[in-house]
CSV table of C-alpha atoms in Angstrom, one decimal:
chain,number,residue,atom,x,y,z
A,1178,MET,CA,-29.4,-134.1,30.8
A,1179,GLU,CA,-30.2,-134.5,27.4
A,1180,GLU,CA,-32.4,-131.6,27.7
A,1181,LEU,CA,-30.0,-129.6,29.4
A,1182,LEU,CA,-27.6,-130.5,26.7
A,1183,LYS,CA,-30.1,-129.6,24.1
A,1184,THR,CA,-30.8,-126.3,25.8
A,1185,PHE,CA,-27.2,-125.7,26.1
A,1186,MET,CA,-26.7,-126.5,22.5
A,1187,SER,CA,-29.6,-124.4,21.4
A,1188,GLN,CA,-28.2,-121.5,23.4
A,1189,MET,CA,-24.8,-122.2,21.9
A,1190,ASN,CA,-26.3,-122.3,18.4
A,1191,HIS,CA,-28.1,-119.1,19.2
A,1192,GLN,CA,-24.9,-117.6,20.4
A,1193,PHE,CA,-23.0,-119.0,17.4
A,1194,SER,CA,-25.6,-117.6,15.1
A,1195,LEU,CA,-25.3,-114.2,16.9
A,1196,LEU,CA,-21.6,-114.5,16.7
A,1197,THR,CA,-21.8,-115.4,13.0
A,1198,LYS,CA,-24.2,-112.6,12.4
A,1199,GLU,CA,-21.8,-110.2,14.2
A,1200,ILE,CA,-18.9,-111.6,12.3
A,1201,HIS,CA,-20.8,-111.0,9.1
A,1202,GLU,CA,-21.5,-107.5,10.2
A,1203,ILE,CA,-17.9,-107.0,11.1
A,1204,LYS,CA,-16.8,-108.5,7.7
A,1205,ASP,CA,-19.3,-106.1,6.0
A,1206,GLY,CA,-18.0,-103.2,8.0
A,1207,VAL,CA,-14.4,-104.3,7.2
A,1208,ALA,CA,-15.3,-104.6,3.5
A,1209,SER,CA,-16.9,-101.2,3.7
A,1210,LEU,CA,-13.8,-99.8,5.5
A,1211,GLU,CA,-11.6,-101.5,2.8
A,1212,GLY,CA,-13.7,-99.8,0.1
A,1213,ARG,CA,-13.4,-96.5,1.9
A,1214,MET,CA,-9.7,-97.1,2.4
A,1215,ASP,CA,-9.3,-97.8,-1.3
A,1216,LYS,CA,-11.1,-94.5,-2.1
A,1217,LEU,CA,-8.9,-92.7,0.5
A,1218,GLU,CA,-5.8,-94.3,-1.0
A,1219,GLY,CA,-6.9,-93.1,-4.4
A,1220,LYS,CA,-7.5,-89.6,-3.1
A,1221,VAL,CA,-4.1,-89.7,-1.3
A,1222,ASP,CA,-2.4,-90.8,-4.6
A,1223,THR,CA,-4.2,-88.0,-6.4
A,1224,LEU,CA,-3.1,-85.6,-3.7
A,1225,GLU,CA,0.5,-86.9,-3.9
A,1226,GLY,CA,0.4,-86.4,-7.7
A,1227,ARG,CA,-0.8,-82.8,-7.2
A,1228,ILE,CA,1.8,-82.2,-4.6
A,1229,ASP,CA,4.5,-83.5,-7.0
A,1230,LYS,CA,3.2,-81.2,-9.7
A,1231,LEU,CA,3.3,-78.3,-7.2
A,1232,GLU,CA,6.8,-79.2,-6.2
A,1233,GLY,CA,7.8,-79.2,-9.9
A,1234,ARG,CA,6.1,-75.8,-10.4
A,1235,ILE,CA,7.9,-74.4,-7.4
A,1236,THR,CA,11.2,-75.7,-8.6
A,1237,ALA,CA,10.6,-74.1,-12.0
A,1238,LEU,CA,9.6,-70.9,-10.3
A,1239,GLU,CA,12.8,-70.9,-8.2
A,1240,GLU,CA,14.8,-71.5,-11.4
A,1241,ASN,CA,13.1,-68.7,-13.1
A,1242,GLN,CA,13.6,-66.4,-10.1
A,1243,SER,CA,17.3,-67.2,-10.1
A,1244,LYS,CA,17.5,-66.5,-13.8
A,1245,LEU,CA,15.7,-63.2,-13.3
A,1246,ILE,CA,18.1,-62.3,-10.5
A,1247,LYS,CA,21.0,-63.2,-12.7
A,1248,ASN,CA,19.6,-61.1,-15.5
A,1249,GLN,CA,18.9,-58.2,-13.2
A,1250,ASN,CA,22.5,-58.3,-11.9
A,1251,GLU,CA,23.8,-58.3,-15.4
A,1252,LEU,CA,21.5,-55.4,-16.3
A,1253,LYS,CA,22.6,-53.4,-13.3
A,1254,GLN,CA,26.3,-54.0,-14.3
A,1255,THR,CA,25.5,-52.9,-17.9
A,1256,ILE,CA,23.7,-49.8,-16.6
A,1257,ASN,CA,26.6,-49.0,-14.3
A,1258,GLN,CA,29.1,-49.4,-17.2
A,1259,HIS,CA,27.0,-47.2,-19.4
A,1260,ALA,CA,26.6,-44.6,-16.7
A,1261,THR,CA,30.4,-44.5,-16.2
A,1262,GLU,CA,30.9,-44.3,-19.9
A,1263,PHE,CA,28.4,-41.5,-20.2
A,1264,ARG,CA,29.9,-39.6,-17.3
A,1265,SER,CA,33.4,-39.8,-18.8
A,1266,HIS,CA,32.1,-38.8,-22.3
A,1267,PHE,CA,30.2,-35.9,-20.7
A,1268,LYS,CA,33.3,-34.7,-18.9
A,1269,LYS,CA,35.3,-34.9,-22.2
A,1270,ILE,CA,32.6,-32.9,-24.0
A,1271,GLU,CA,32.6,-30.3,-21.2
A,1272,GLU,CA,36.4,-30.0,-21.3
A,1273,GLU,CA,36.3,-29.6,-25.1
A,1274,LEU,CA,33.5,-27.0,-24.8
A,1275,LYS,CA,35.6,-25.1,-22.3
A,1276,GLN,CA,38.6,-25.2,-24.6
A,1277,HIS,CA,36.5,-24.1,-27.5
A,1278,ARG,CA,35.1,-21.2,-25.4
A,1279,GLU,CA,38.6,-20.2,-24.5
A,1280,ALA,CA,39.7,-20.4,-28.2
A,1281,PHE,CA,36.6,-18.3,-29.2
A,1282,ASN,CA,37.4,-15.7,-26.5
A,1283,ILE,CA,41.0,-15.5,-27.8
A,1284,TYR,CA,39.9,-15.3,-31.4
A,1285,ALA,CA,37.3,-12.6,-30.5
A,1286,ALA,CA,39.9,-10.6,-28.7
A,1287,ASP,CA,42.4,-10.9,-31.6
A,1288,LEU,CA,39.7,-10.1,-34.1
A,1289,SER,CA,38.7,-6.9,-32.2
A,1290,SER,CA,42.4,-5.9,-31.9
A,1291,VAL,CA,42.9,-6.6,-35.6
A,1292,LYS,CA,39.7,-4.7,-36.4
A,1293,THR,CA,41.0,-1.8,-34.3
A,1294,ASN,CA,44.4,-1.9,-36.0
A,1295,VAL,CA,42.9,-2.1,-39.5
A,1296,GLU,CA,40.6,0.9,-38.7
A,1297,TYR,CA,43.6,2.8,-37.4
A,1298,LEU,CA,45.8,1.9,-40.4
A,1299,SER,CA,42.9,2.7,-42.8
A,1300,GLY,CA,42.6,6.1,-41.2
A,1301,LYS,CA,46.3,6.6,-41.6
A,1302,THR,CA,46.2,5.4,-45.2
A,1303,GLY,CA,43.4,7.9,-45.9
A,1304,VAL,CA,45.5,10.7,-44.4
A,1305,HIS,CA,48.5,9.6,-46.5
A,1306,ASP,CA,46.3,9.3,-49.6
A,1307,MET,CA,45.0,12.8,-49.0
A,1308,LYS,CA,48.6,14.2,-48.6
A,1309,ILE,CA,49.7,12.3,-51.7
A,1310,ASN,CA,46.8,13.7,-53.7
A,1311,ASN,CA,47.7,17.2,-52.5
A,1312,ILE,CA,51.3,16.7,-53.6
A,1313,GLU,CA,50.2,15.3,-57.0
A,1314,LYS,CA,47.9,18.3,-57.5
A,1315,SER,CA,50.6,20.7,-56.7
A,1316,SER,CA,53.1,18.8,-58.9
A,1317,LYS,CA,50.6,18.7,-61.8
A,1318,TYR,CA,50.9,22.5,-61.9
A,1319,ASN,CA,54.6,22.2,-61.8
A,1320,LEU,CA,55.3,20.9,-65.3
A,1321,LEU,CA,58.9,21.9,-65.2
A,1322,PHE,CA,59.7,19.1,-62.8
A,1323,PRO,CA,58.0,15.9,-64.0
A,1324,LEU,CA,60.5,13.8,-62.0
A,1325,PRO,CA,58.9,14.5,-58.6
A,1326,LEU,CA,55.7,12.8,-59.9
A,1327,PHE,CA,57.6,9.6,-60.4
A,1328,PHE,CA,59.0,9.8,-56.9
A,1329,ILE,CA,55.7,10.6,-55.4
A,1330,SER,CA,54.1,7.6,-57.2
A,1331,CYS,CA,56.8,5.4,-55.9
A,1332,PHE,CA,56.4,6.8,-52.4
A,1333,LYS,CA,52.7,6.2,-52.6
A,1334,ILE,CA,53.2,2.6,-53.7
A,1335,LYS,CA,55.8,2.0,-51.0
A,1336,LEU,CA,53.5,3.5,-48.4
A,1337,LEU,CA,50.5,1.3,-49.5
A,1338,GLN,CA,52.8,-1.8,-49.5
A,1339,SER,CA,54.0,-1.0,-46.0
A,1340,SER,CA,50.4,-0.4,-44.8
A,1341,LEU,CA,49.3,-3.7,-46.3
A,1342,LYS,CA,52.3,-5.5,-44.7
A,1343,LYS,CA,51.3,-4.1,-41.3
A,1344,ILE,CA,47.7,-5.2,-41.7
A,1345,ARG,CA,48.7,-8.7,-42.8
A,1346,PHE,CA,51.2,-8.8,-40.0
A,1347,LEU,CA,48.6,-7.9,-37.4
A,1348,HIS,CA,46.0,-10.2,-38.9
A,1349,PHE,CA,48.4,-13.2,-39.0
A,1350,GLN,CA,50.4,-12.3,-35.9
A,1351,LYS,CA,49.1,-15.2,-33.9
A,1352,ASN,CA,48.5,-18.8,-35.0
A,1353,TYR,CA,46.5,-21.2,-32.9
A,1354,TRP,CA,47.0,-24.9,-33.0
A,1355,TYR,CA,44.6,-27.3,-31.4
A,1356,ASN,CA,46.8,-30.2,-30.1
A,1357,LYS,CA,45.5,-32.9,-27.8
A,1358,GLY,CA,42.9,-30.7,-26.2
A,1359,GLU,CA,45.2,-27.8,-25.5
A,1360,ILE,CA,45.5,-24.5,-27.2
A,1361,LYS,CA,49.0,-23.4,-27.9
A,1362,GLN,CA,49.9,-19.9,-29.0
A,1363,LEU,CA,52.8,-19.5,-31.4
A,1364,TYR,CA,53.9,-16.0,-32.1
A,1365,GLU,CA,55.6,-15.2,-35.4
A,1366,GLN,CA,58.2,-12.5,-35.1
């Protein structure tokens, strides 16, 4: 029995030594796994840091995007306000141009009528001047009556004065006033 016990013990020692060897291998494997786990944890920590940085950048990008959208909306509003202002200003300018065209048309019509009237009266004045000259010539030969020359000169002056009055009256017959964008015609009588 002793031998049996020795054999049994040697087998047990052998088994213990195998177990010890396996435990050492397991411990080495666990130590190696722990080293790998430490490396993995370091990489995970680095990855988490990078993810945190990315989240910060994404948050900053979202803030910048919201600021850009806000600025874009303000810019749209400003552009719309300017467009409205330009439209109203353009309408006002068009209305004023229309009124000025109407005024120029009226002035052109009046100017042509005054020109026609001046030409007519100038023609009449020429005829009257010719008649007065004829009367003066005939009265120069008539020295016995110097008094008619005085009346003829007075008549000539009166005729010229009335012709000038007619020309002035036709020229200044109409006055135009520009009042709040409207043209008003006032006739003098």
